[in-house]
Amino acid sequence: MKFLLEYLQKIQNKNGFISESDILEASKQFQLSPAEIFETISSYEKFNLWTTSEKVIKICDSPICHSKGGENLIKLAEKLLNTKIGTYNKKFIIESCQCLGECDKGPVMTINDELFTNLNEEKLKQIFKDQKLI
Amino acid sequence: MLVTIDGKKIKVNKKCTILELATKNGIKIPTLCYHPDLRSDGKCGVCVVEVNGKLMTSCNNDISDGMIIQTTNERIIKQRKINAQLVGCNFEDEEEFRKWLKLSNMPDIDELKFKPHASQELDDSSHDIVMDFKNCVLCGRCIQKCRDIQTVNAICYKGRANATVVTKSLGKKLIDTNCVGCGQCSLVCPTNAIREKESYKEIKKLLKDPKKHIIAQTAPSIRVALGEEFGLEAGISVTGQMVSALKKVGFKKVFDTNFGADLTIMEEASELIERIRKNKDLPLITSCCPAWINFIETFYPEYLNHLSSCKSPHQMFGALIKTYYAQKTKINPRDIIVVSIMPCTAKKYESCREEMSVGGIRDVDFVITTRECAKLIKSFNIDLKLEKKMQFDNPMGPGSGGGAIFASSGGVMESAIRTAHYFLTGKEYSAIDFKVLRGNSGFREASIKIGNKTLNLAIIHSLKNARKILEILKKTRHKYHFIEIMACPGGCIGGGGQPKPTSKEIIKKRAKASYEEDKSLEFRQAHKNPNIIKVYMEFLGKPLGKLSKKLLHTKYSDKSKCGL
């Protein structure tokens, strides 16, 4: 394969996350150091790094979503799920993330690869219920 | 090109950046992330100037014909202050931040109004380096050093936008990464977010214990750099003052690691001759540099047989202090504490290695860097400049000029050839100075005729070039006979534990000082040093003899971490 991002995307689509051994394999294929691949992965919010949780929740916290109410959503999500941003368990991992490229529909979040837009508190509660998180 | 800077018209022939032009003309522009040896990315934005009415970073923009540059006005200062506040949002201690700004020629800022977004735990898992990203300003100098100059890639960025942090490869602890401990990151870190793991406070406590016999040994490159920490210009040798200051601090004896360097030369030159005779495991590669040892152990373990089995000079010296010196002075070696003052952070880990002890007694107990040494001396309110000159202690020392030049890249090679020439032909080389072996390039090659044999030599500094030569070796194994490799740019004088700032210009000055020291000495070859001859007669026997092998040689092992 010619492009690193394409390669990483295939792994992400297949497994839902990119593991340490995937990084090492990619580093051999593309003649890059693992650190550089790690750096690339970490700057794209749509990649997940070796998580074992079933669901990966990412709530956008970049300036536009933040000012549109994303800040409160994060607090609410923490309260609803009774956890803190950045922690994970078997069922889910919740993170705040940088821009997902959907600023016009903000605030936004993703659960695994599904995008949820124009969020408000009501909507967030409903989504969590639909996803059987609460 | 005609450029107007602050109303002054200047004719410029050579292409340069706006910052360089301003500095040349005596105009001070504040900088935070700029480093003369590294690529300027214009990250901090503190060096903004107005070019034809537009704001522009001066460190990474070249001048062009007809440019009208304004280096200071109200708008520029306002912008600089905002940029500095953004840079400083990670700082925990506001006072410290202001102090740092002052050092960088920055006007004082009003308040720190931006809050940090990402935080990381302090990482002190490594033996050499502490990473405390509380004060990180994301200048990225450390990553440039680690990635572009050392090709180790132990640190990297993580995240994007305001979530960006500098972190360790794959988010691991430093000890689990490929870090070789060279400390170049700590040398360029402007805020001490990355620093050496300090142990001088422990030594300070031990110095009060009357039962302990504490000995200091100082590396050849300390004397030409320590003065900088006390406000002296680069390139001034402070050998005598340093000895006297260390005596005042409370060290019972102060020895010269040049003597250890002489021992290394005696052993390594003999090893070179033996390998050439047997035509086995050539080229011989030097093993004085512990960061280089870590590098070959992790990245190229298949070449370990090419390494010289010699310990590094300070380890050899430590081993002799705990045996020969202990016997001579009738002191229990367990009561002797050897403190090595080194320009290096990787030596901290080296001294803890299991291979570096004989019979359960460690050769060297503590290693402190040049910066720590200055802190130790300063904590006793001693001003190095005012000290009287004193001589190093006997019976082991002083060292020869061959040991003195170990400080700069090419020194080990030069001294080894001086001695090898004598061992092979029984005669001294006609000129003691091997000019062909000196220079600043990171990859130098030379051929020298000894007797009827021509030796192909290579001198390498910085790990980028080490990688290059190992890749060459994969193809043409037998082109070289002897290779010297130093991990830090410039050799030990540019070491990771040296005073800040260190740049190519400063390294050149330090190198000059160490070559001058060599010239000023009576004995310039290790094999001529009467103290060395005495040690071999009284104690060690001969180079590569049974006792030498036990005390002065070691083995290295494969430590690759699957390329992490």
XYZ file of C-alpha atoms in Angstrom:
698
model
C 0.000 0.000 0.000
C 1.240 3.437 -0.901
C -0.276 5.710 1.716
C 0.025 5.497 5.459
C -3.402 6.965 6.159
C -5.089 4.526 3.810
C -3.248 1.672 5.512
C -4.237 2.842 8.989
C -7.822 3.375 7.927
C -8.108 -0.224 6.744
C -6.921 -1.502 10.116
C -9.248 0.872 11.926
C -12.210 -0.283 9.824
C -11.378 -3.935 10.372
C -10.632 -3.924 14.093
C -12.171 -0.704 15.344
C -8.811 0.401 16.734
C -5.080 0.396 15.979
C -2.893 -1.707 18.237
C 0.750 -1.431 19.179
C 1.698 -4.319 16.920
C -0.141 -2.640 14.041
C 2.041 0.417 14.572
C 5.200 -1.680 14.546
C 4.102 -3.427 11.365
C 3.291 -0.085 9.729
C 6.667 1.293 10.767
C 8.405 -1.540 8.907
C 6.262 -1.117 5.808
C 6.590 2.626 5.541
C 10.165 3.016 6.863
C 8.971 5.399 9.556
C 9.637 5.246 13.258
C 6.793 4.067 15.522
C 6.837 7.491 17.159
C 6.021 9.185 13.869
C 3.122 6.839 13.187
C 1.848 7.325 16.722
C 2.005 11.071 16.141
C -0.015 10.742 12.935
C -2.654 8.567 14.538
C -3.020 10.873 17.507
C -3.662 13.880 15.311
C -6.639 12.250 13.548
C -9.577 11.986 15.891
C -11.189 9.239 13.851
C -8.471 6.748 14.729
C -8.621 4.870 18.014
C -5.531 3.663 19.802
C -5.602 0.127 21.263
C -8.804 0.481 23.187
C -10.576 -2.648 24.387
C -13.842 -0.883 25.187
C -16.946 -1.723 23.155
C -17.909 1.856 22.474
C -15.689 4.839 21.899
C -17.433 8.123 22.640
C -15.718 11.272 21.446
C -17.224 14.681 22.152
C -15.768 17.563 20.210
C -14.181 20.262 22.348
C -12.577 22.495 19.767
C -13.478 26.191 19.861
C -16.597 26.152 17.661
C -18.353 23.207 19.308
C -17.107 24.454 22.664
C -18.801 27.816 22.207
C -21.947 26.230 20.832
C -22.465 24.365 24.101
C -20.046 21.474 23.863
C -18.533 22.353 27.227
C -21.827 21.714 29.028
C -22.377 18.528 27.068
C -19.097 17.111 28.292
C -20.058 17.876 31.874
C -23.473 16.333 31.349
C -22.010 13.217 29.743
C -19.678 12.820 32.700
C -22.657 13.074 35.025
C -24.867 10.721 33.041
C -22.241 8.036 32.717
C -20.925 8.669 36.206
C -17.333 8.870 35.019
C -14.616 11.325 34.065
C -13.417 12.301 30.618
C -10.432 10.202 29.598
C -11.337 7.146 31.648
C -12.411 3.855 30.194
C -13.983 0.564 31.186
C -14.995 -2.535 29.320
C -18.193 -1.035 28.016
C -17.084 2.388 26.863
C -14.333 4.948 26.704
C -15.184 8.627 26.751
C -12.859 11.320 25.446
C -13.038 14.946 24.483
C -11.527 15.463 21.067
C -10.376 18.086 18.613
C -12.265 19.114 15.476
C -14.141 16.377 13.639
C -14.688 18.542 10.594
C -18.409 19.084 11.124
C -18.331 22.549 12.633
C -21.469 23.767 10.852
C -23.492 21.105 12.642
C -21.899 21.552 16.062
C -21.805 20.558 18.756
C -20.974 17.081 17.503
C -19.829 13.762 18.862
C -19.096 10.287 17.570
C -19.827 6.895 19.055
C -17.585 4.398 17.326
C -17.882 5.671 13.764
C -21.385 7.084 13.945
C -21.656 10.863 13.931
C -24.225 12.773 15.981
C -24.783 16.420 15.158
C -26.597 19.504 16.464
C -26.490 18.122 19.972
C -28.244 19.491 22.992
C -28.807 18.083 26.460
C -32.071 16.328 25.582
C -30.610 14.779 22.485
C -27.521 13.549 24.330
C -29.627 11.803 26.941
C -31.702 10.129 24.222
C -28.621 8.963 22.321
C -27.098 7.444 25.426
C -30.382 5.641 26.075
C -30.553 4.362 22.487
C -26.979 3.128 22.705
C -27.823 1.345 25.967
C -25.186 3.296 27.844
C -27.605 4.403 30.552
C 19.567 43.229 -2.038
C 18.610 46.441 -0.339
C 16.723 46.080 2.919
C 15.473 48.770 5.264
C 15.527 47.762 8.907
C 14.274 50.227 11.519
C 14.808 53.054 9.066
C 18.399 52.039 8.283
C 19.189 51.007 4.710
C 21.412 47.939 4.496
C 22.951 46.224 1.495
C 22.936 42.449 1.836
C 24.750 40.021 -0.432
C 23.940 36.726 1.219
C 20.546 35.234 1.830
C 19.657 35.135 5.509
C 16.652 35.327 7.799
C 15.305 38.587 9.168
C 16.417 37.556 12.659
C 19.987 36.881 11.528
C 20.171 40.235 9.773
C 18.855 42.047 12.833
C 21.303 40.278 15.170
C 24.194 41.105 12.839
C 23.225 44.761 12.992
C 22.930 44.836 16.757
C 19.139 44.874 16.908
C 17.757 42.595 19.588
C 14.619 40.626 18.783
C 13.248 38.450 21.578
C 13.122 34.703 20.825
C 11.840 31.732 22.771
C 11.795 28.697 20.501
C 14.680 29.730 18.224
C 17.931 27.751 18.450
C 20.847 28.502 16.121
C 21.556 24.825 15.388
C 17.996 23.789 14.685
C 15.414 24.418 12.019
C 13.185 27.390 12.899
C 9.534 26.529 12.789
C 8.244 29.887 14.012
C 6.320 28.156 16.764
C 6.275 30.644 19.620
C 5.666 33.734 17.518
C 7.537 35.947 19.967
C 9.972 37.106 17.298
C 7.310 38.808 15.165
C 8.303 41.944 13.241
C 6.472 44.117 10.775
C 7.448 43.589 7.153
C 5.900 46.089 4.737
C 3.169 46.605 7.315
C 2.420 42.925 7.872
C 3.260 40.908 10.988
C 5.704 38.107 10.293
C 7.909 35.768 12.368
C 11.512 36.802 11.849
C 13.259 33.506 12.647
C 11.991 31.563 9.643
C 11.412 34.205 6.984
C 14.202 35.132 4.610
C 14.881 38.685 3.570
C 14.104 39.796 0.062
C 14.896 42.875 -1.998
C 13.109 46.049 -0.984
C 11.846 44.735 2.352
C 10.950 47.403 4.884
C 11.292 45.900 8.329
C 10.149 47.406 11.592
C 11.399 45.474 14.625
C 9.525 47.281 17.334
C 6.399 49.347 17.719
C 3.241 49.202 19.820
C 1.454 46.684 17.635
C 4.428 44.338 17.552
C 4.916 44.467 21.302
C 1.218 43.805 21.886
C 1.363 40.769 19.619
C 4.543 39.517 21.257
C 2.922 39.701 24.665
C -0.130 37.732 23.533
C 2.081 35.099 21.937
C 4.185 34.831 25.070
C 1.066 34.361 27.164
C -0.065 31.560 24.876
C 3.348 29.923 25.093
C 3.321 30.173 28.865
C -0.103 28.672 29.473
C 1.473 25.386 30.555
C 3.727 26.999 33.145
C 2.758 26.198 36.688
C 4.956 28.751 38.388
C 4.238 32.224 37.081
C 7.332 33.722 38.697
C 9.525 31.245 36.903
C 7.875 32.072 33.625
C 8.542 35.760 34.078
C 12.174 35.046 34.940
C 12.481 33.011 31.793
C 10.913 35.733 29.664
C 13.388 38.215 31.038
C 16.265 35.979 29.960
C 14.872 35.939 26.453
C 14.788 39.741 26.086
C 11.010 39.772 26.297
C 9.099 42.709 27.760
C 7.197 41.665 30.887
C 3.624 40.495 30.411
C 0.639 41.582 32.498
C -0.926 38.305 33.536
C -1.165 34.705 32.414
C -4.726 34.559 31.226
C -4.739 31.294 29.292
C -5.282 28.062 31.135
C -3.429 24.863 30.310
C -5.446 22.304 28.390
C -3.455 19.137 28.535
C -1.389 17.892 31.427
C 0.895 14.931 31.909
C 2.425 13.151 34.841
C 6.080 13.594 35.711
C 8.114 10.731 34.274
C 11.227 9.766 36.214
C 11.335 6.147 35.130
C 14.604 6.568 33.222
C 18.017 6.547 34.920
C 19.182 9.574 32.992
C 16.379 11.966 32.159
C 13.365 13.397 33.975
C 10.466 14.599 31.865
C 8.219 17.032 33.641
C 6.000 18.564 31.018
C 4.434 21.052 33.404
C 6.704 23.747 32.063
C 6.679 22.574 28.458
C 6.170 25.384 25.973
C 5.885 23.097 22.932
C 8.868 24.661 21.188
C 9.624 21.254 19.699
C 13.402 21.605 19.935
C 13.692 18.317 21.811
C 11.736 16.451 19.152
C 13.867 17.921 16.390
C 17.028 16.826 18.189
C 15.704 13.367 18.936
C 14.229 12.794 15.485
C 16.426 14.621 12.998
C 19.841 14.683 14.636
C 19.849 11.540 16.747
C 17.273 9.463 14.783
C 16.214 7.815 18.026
C 12.594 8.929 18.048
C 11.930 8.410 21.719
C 9.749 11.518 21.988
C 7.016 12.862 19.746
C 3.959 15.065 19.665
C 0.561 13.745 20.538
C -2.778 15.236 19.642
C -3.735 18.303 17.700
C -4.588 21.958 18.268
C -4.746 22.947 21.938
C -4.624 19.310 23.012
C -1.084 18.973 21.604
C 1.533 17.716 24.029
C 5.089 16.484 23.787
C 5.154 12.925 24.966
C 7.143 9.730 24.813
C 6.909 7.361 21.864
C 3.572 5.508 21.906
C 2.678 7.261 25.158
C 4.877 4.868 27.140
C 7.160 5.481 30.083
C 10.541 6.771 29.011
C 12.357 3.648 30.155
C 10.163 1.513 27.865
C 10.973 3.587 24.793
C 14.121 3.494 22.697
C 15.629 6.464 24.541
C 19.424 6.143 24.610
C 19.843 8.768 27.316
C 22.087 11.090 25.286
C 20.341 14.061 26.908
C 20.439 16.256 23.816
C 16.761 17.013 24.455
C 17.638 18.346 27.895
C 20.431 20.434 26.383
C 18.035 22.315 24.097
C 15.012 22.440 26.414
C 14.555 26.148 27.188
C 12.484 25.650 30.329
C 14.017 22.601 32.038
C 10.868 20.574 31.360
C 13.313 17.888 30.258
C 16.302 17.687 32.550
C 18.865 15.276 33.904
C 17.957 13.119 36.888
C 19.729 15.041 39.591
C 21.824 13.351 42.232
C 23.994 16.192 43.519
C 21.817 16.679 46.590
C 22.492 13.106 47.667
C 26.208 13.728 47.265
C 25.922 16.861 49.354
C 24.510 14.774 52.197
C 27.215 12.137 51.842
C 29.945 14.778 51.931
C 29.042 15.417 55.568
C 29.673 11.775 56.512
C 33.217 11.581 57.957
C 33.450 7.805 57.487
C 33.156 8.009 53.735
C 36.126 8.703 51.518
C 34.581 10.659 48.675
C 36.544 11.065 45.489
C 35.679 13.218 42.510
C 36.933 12.652 38.992
C 36.360 15.181 36.259
C 36.049 14.405 32.565
C 38.325 16.125 30.022
C 35.420 18.180 28.699
C 34.308 19.652 32.032
C 37.246 22.034 32.433
C 36.589 23.780 29.120
C 32.864 24.255 29.764
C 32.299 24.699 33.508
C 33.365 28.354 33.409
C 30.329 29.196 31.279
C 28.040 28.365 34.199
C 29.867 31.040 36.199
C 29.588 33.746 33.577
C 32.897 33.180 31.805
C 33.060 33.167 28.032
C 33.041 29.872 26.164
C 36.445 28.346 25.493
C 38.175 29.350 28.718
C 39.800 26.485 30.545
C 39.240 26.503 34.320
C 41.118 23.332 35.290
C 42.927 24.700 38.343
C 39.989 26.652 39.721
C 37.712 23.651 39.328
C 40.009 21.411 41.365
C 40.238 23.959 44.133
C 36.455 24.548 44.194
C 35.758 20.814 44.393
C 38.261 20.479 47.255
C 36.446 23.283 49.074
C 33.142 21.506 48.543
C 34.570 18.621 50.532
C 35.883 15.982 48.146
C 38.850 14.195 49.743
C 40.603 13.757 46.431
C 40.038 15.215 42.993
C 41.353 13.039 40.206
C 41.662 13.659 36.505
C 39.651 11.357 34.228
C 42.301 12.075 31.573
C 44.262 9.406 33.398
C 41.365 7.008 32.808
C 41.384 8.105 29.184
C 45.072 7.184 29.004
C 44.244 3.737 30.338
C 41.540 3.382 27.707
C 44.049 4.290 25.014
C 46.591 1.737 26.230
C 43.938 -0.966 26.157
C 42.153 0.112 23.019
C 45.298 0.618 20.952
C 46.428 -2.877 21.984
C 43.017 -4.231 21.047
C 43.190 -2.543 17.650
C 46.594 -4.061 16.953
C 45.436 -7.495 18.058
C 42.363 -7.359 15.824
C 44.384 -6.197 12.833
C 46.876 -9.004 13.424
C 44.113 -11.609 13.619
C 42.043 -9.820 10.960
C 38.992 -10.447 13.103
C 35.984 -8.251 13.981
C 37.181 -5.300 11.983
C 36.400 -2.443 12.029
C 36.957 -1.840 15.709
C 34.404 0.672 17.017
C 35.063 2.772 20.110
C 33.004 2.193 23.230
C 33.665 5.341 25.284
C 30.263 6.861 24.643
C 27.465 5.294 26.705
C 24.642 6.767 24.602
C 26.243 5.197 21.543
C 26.454 1.879 23.412
C 22.739 2.102 24.214
C 22.081 2.946 20.574
C 23.934 -0.033 19.129
C 22.444 -2.347 21.741
C 18.897 -1.333 20.837
C 19.122 -0.665 17.108
C 22.048 -2.666 15.717
C 22.765 -5.562 18.106
C 24.207 -7.583 15.217
C 27.283 -5.315 15.295
C 28.073 -5.706 18.989
C 31.141 -7.848 18.222
C 32.740 -4.829 16.534
C 32.627 -2.783 19.715
C 35.800 -2.427 21.699
C 35.466 -4.351 24.941
C 37.033 -1.447 26.866
C 34.984 0.222 29.555
C 34.672 3.967 29.238
C 37.487 6.016 30.833
C 35.656 7.009 34.007
C 34.541 3.421 34.643
C 38.115 2.174 34.206
C 39.313 4.840 36.556
C 36.582 3.978 39.076
C 37.598 0.324 38.969
C 41.228 1.249 39.627
C 40.321 3.597 42.486
C 38.445 0.797 44.233
C 41.310 -1.668 43.809
C 44.738 -0.156 43.226
C 44.166 3.089 45.123
C 42.325 1.304 47.963
C 45.220 -1.126 48.350
C 47.773 1.646 48.279
C 46.028 3.847 50.828
C 44.654 0.900 52.884
C 41.094 2.166 52.742
C 38.222 -0.303 52.584
C 36.837 -0.025 49.024
C 33.321 -0.125 50.474
C 33.998 3.219 52.188
C 35.157 4.839 48.987
C 32.569 6.730 46.994
C 33.501 7.694 43.466
C 31.665 10.653 41.970
C 32.219 11.207 38.263
C 31.626 14.689 36.949
C 30.699 14.127 33.334
C 29.314 16.130 30.410
C 26.831 13.356 29.880
C 23.455 12.132 31.054
C 23.808 8.613 29.642
C 26.740 7.949 31.989
C 24.221 7.936 34.829
C 22.715 4.732 33.486
C 26.126 3.379 32.508
C 27.352 3.581 36.082
C 24.319 1.550 37.278
C 24.878 -1.260 34.790
C 25.544 -4.643 36.295
C 28.488 -5.131 33.958
C 30.140 -2.100 35.515
C 30.973 -3.612 38.884
C 33.628 -5.992 40.117
C 32.779 -8.377 42.954
C 29.602 -6.510 43.872
C 31.394 -3.187 44.239
C 30.324 -0.597 41.729
C 33.131 1.108 39.830
C 31.432 4.494 40.008
C 28.765 5.362 42.569
C 27.443 8.653 41.269
C 27.552 10.563 38.035
C 26.708 14.253 37.939
C 26.606 16.497 34.899
C 28.493 19.727 34.342
C 25.312 21.651 35.144
C 24.824 19.755 38.394
C 28.481 20.293 39.296
C 27.988 24.036 38.904
C 24.877 23.865 41.098
C 26.826 21.917 43.726
C 29.646 24.470 43.756
C 27.208 27.382 43.810
C 25.291 25.868 46.736
C 28.449 26.359 48.828
C 28.605 30.003 47.769
C 31.848 29.455 45.944
C 32.639 31.594 42.934
C 34.767 29.587 40.565
C 36.334 32.687 39.001
C 37.928 33.760 42.288
C 39.442 30.374 43.124
C 43.199 29.808 43.164
C 44.566 27.277 40.717
C 45.350 23.859 42.130
C 46.794 20.669 40.717
C 44.979 17.363 40.392
C 45.784 14.755 43.024
C 48.278 11.952 42.691
C 49.108 9.023 42.524
C 46.782 8.476 39.622
C 47.244 11.446 37.426
C 47.739 13.838 35.881
C 46.774 12.481 32.498
C 48.528 13.000 29.207
C 47.546 15.292 26.352
C 46.173 12.244 24.594
C 43.594 12.026 27.348
C 42.816 15.721 27.264
C 41.603 15.654 23.662
C 39.046 12.932 24.411
C 36.708 15.845 24.964
C 36.097 16.578 21.319
C 35.085 14.386 18.439
C 38.137 12.746 16.887
C 40.133 12.845 20.109
C 39.874 9.185 21.002
C 40.958 8.261 17.492
C 43.889 10.653 17.513
C 45.239 9.471 20.867
C 44.748 5.830 19.945
C 46.667 6.319 16.699
C 49.480 8.148 18.519
C 49.908 5.137 20.788
C 49.159 2.425 18.220
C 51.839 3.901 15.968
C 54.362 3.545 18.761
C 53.248 0.019 19.625
C 53.465 -1.117 16.010
C 56.637 0.557 14.857
C 58.415 1.352 18.103
C 58.726 4.956 16.951
C 56.715 8.112 17.535
C 54.783 9.554 14.629
C 56.696 12.490 13.166
C 53.984 15.033 13.958
C 51.945 14.609 17.116
C 48.986 16.602 15.813
C 46.978 14.554 13.355
C 45.337 17.452 11.556
C 43.497 15.113 9.155
C 41.514 13.709 12.052
C 40.256 17.081 13.252
C 37.325 19.053 11.947
C 33.673 19.804 12.533
C 31.943 17.552 10.050
C 29.862 14.781 11.597
C 31.218 12.187 9.183
C 34.967 12.325 8.556
C 37.171 9.781 6.863
C 40.955 9.527 6.754
C 43.693 7.087 5.875
C 46.895 6.929 7.858
C 49.998 4.967 7.045
C 51.557 3.129 9.947
C 54.653 1.175 8.999
C 53.720 -0.595 5.798
C 50.013 -0.751 6.580
C 47.373 1.826 5.674
C 44.539 2.190 8.156
C 41.131 3.442 7.005
C 39.549 5.482 9.747
C 36.196 7.123 10.252
C 35.155 9.658 12.872
C 31.479 10.053 13.537
C 29.475 12.301 15.777
C 25.713 12.509 16.298
C 23.688 9.324 15.996
C 22.246 10.250 12.607
C 25.727 9.700 11.177
C 26.234 6.594 13.296
C 23.194 5.100 11.620
C 24.614 6.127 8.267
C 27.932 4.367 8.803
C 26.304 1.207 10.130
C 24.200 1.071 6.983
C 27.425 1.442 4.972
C 29.023 -1.371 6.990
C 26.163 -3.632 6.005
C 27.338 -3.325 2.418
C 31.128 -2.943 2.594
C 32.246 -4.565 5.761
C 35.991 -4.325 5.384
C 36.618 -0.838 4.181
C 37.334 0.535 7.662
C 39.746 -0.568 10.351
C 38.828 1.761 13.160
C 35.744 3.910 13.764
C 35.179 6.438 16.506
C 31.548 7.196 17.298
C 30.246 9.821 19.693
C 26.513 10.255 20.162
C 26.453 13.983 20.784
C 27.150 16.569 18.074
C 30.754 17.699 18.537
C 31.622 14.886 20.935
C 31.626 15.221 24.716
C 32.095 18.998 24.601
C 28.601 19.151 23.118
C 27.321 16.545 25.583
C 23.811 16.397 26.960
C 24.930 17.511 30.418
C 26.925 20.550 29.344
C 26.043 24.164 30.229
C 23.222 25.807 28.327
C 23.194 27.255 25.772
C 25.353 25.004 23.639
C 25.592 25.701 19.938
C 27.998 24.867 17.126
C 29.909 28.099 17.708
C 30.323 27.399 21.411
C 31.375 23.805 20.703
C 34.131 25.069 18.389
C 35.464 27.325 21.137
C 35.445 24.488 23.676
C 37.263 22.210 21.210
C 39.944 24.826 20.675
C 40.486 25.085 24.419
C 40.887 21.332 24.801
C 43.415 21.105 21.953
C 45.342 23.950 23.583
C 45.353 22.019 26.850
C 46.856 19.056 24.977
C 49.632 21.257 23.580
C 50.467 22.699 26.983
C 51.112 19.311 28.570
C 54.517 17.722 28.962
C 53.456 14.232 27.958
C 51.167 14.077 24.991
C 50.946 10.343 24.432
C 49.309 7.926 26.828
C 52.202 5.435 26.682
C 54.664 8.153 27.699
C 52.734 9.170 30.823
C 54.998 8.046 33.718
C 52.002 7.464 35.983
C 50.474 5.075 33.464
C 53.745 3.174 33.152
C 53.855 2.945 36.942
C 50.312 1.574 37.261
C 51.041 -1.127 34.695
C 54.332 -1.992 36.432
C 52.993 -2.051 39.977
C 49.528 -3.430 39.457
C 47.973 -4.199 36.107
C 50.761 -6.040 34.346
C 50.321 -5.390 30.661
C 47.525 -4.128 28.442
C 44.977 -6.887 27.731
C 46.564 -8.883 30.563
C 44.528 -10.975 32.988
C 43.904 -8.249 35.546
C 43.276 -5.609 32.882
C 40.668 -7.809 31.297
C 38.954 -8.313 34.634
C 38.935 -4.680 35.725
C 38.977 -2.628 32.559
C 36.977 -4.617 30.048
C 33.337 -5.537 29.787
C 30.696 -7.102 27.560
C 27.593 -5.679 25.966
C 24.364 -7.448 25.138
C 21.390 -7.266 22.768
C 18.771 -4.943 24.262
C 16.544 -4.369 21.244
C 12.936 -3.632 22.092
C 11.453 -4.833 18.777
C 12.037 -1.442 17.223
C 9.792 0.519 19.577
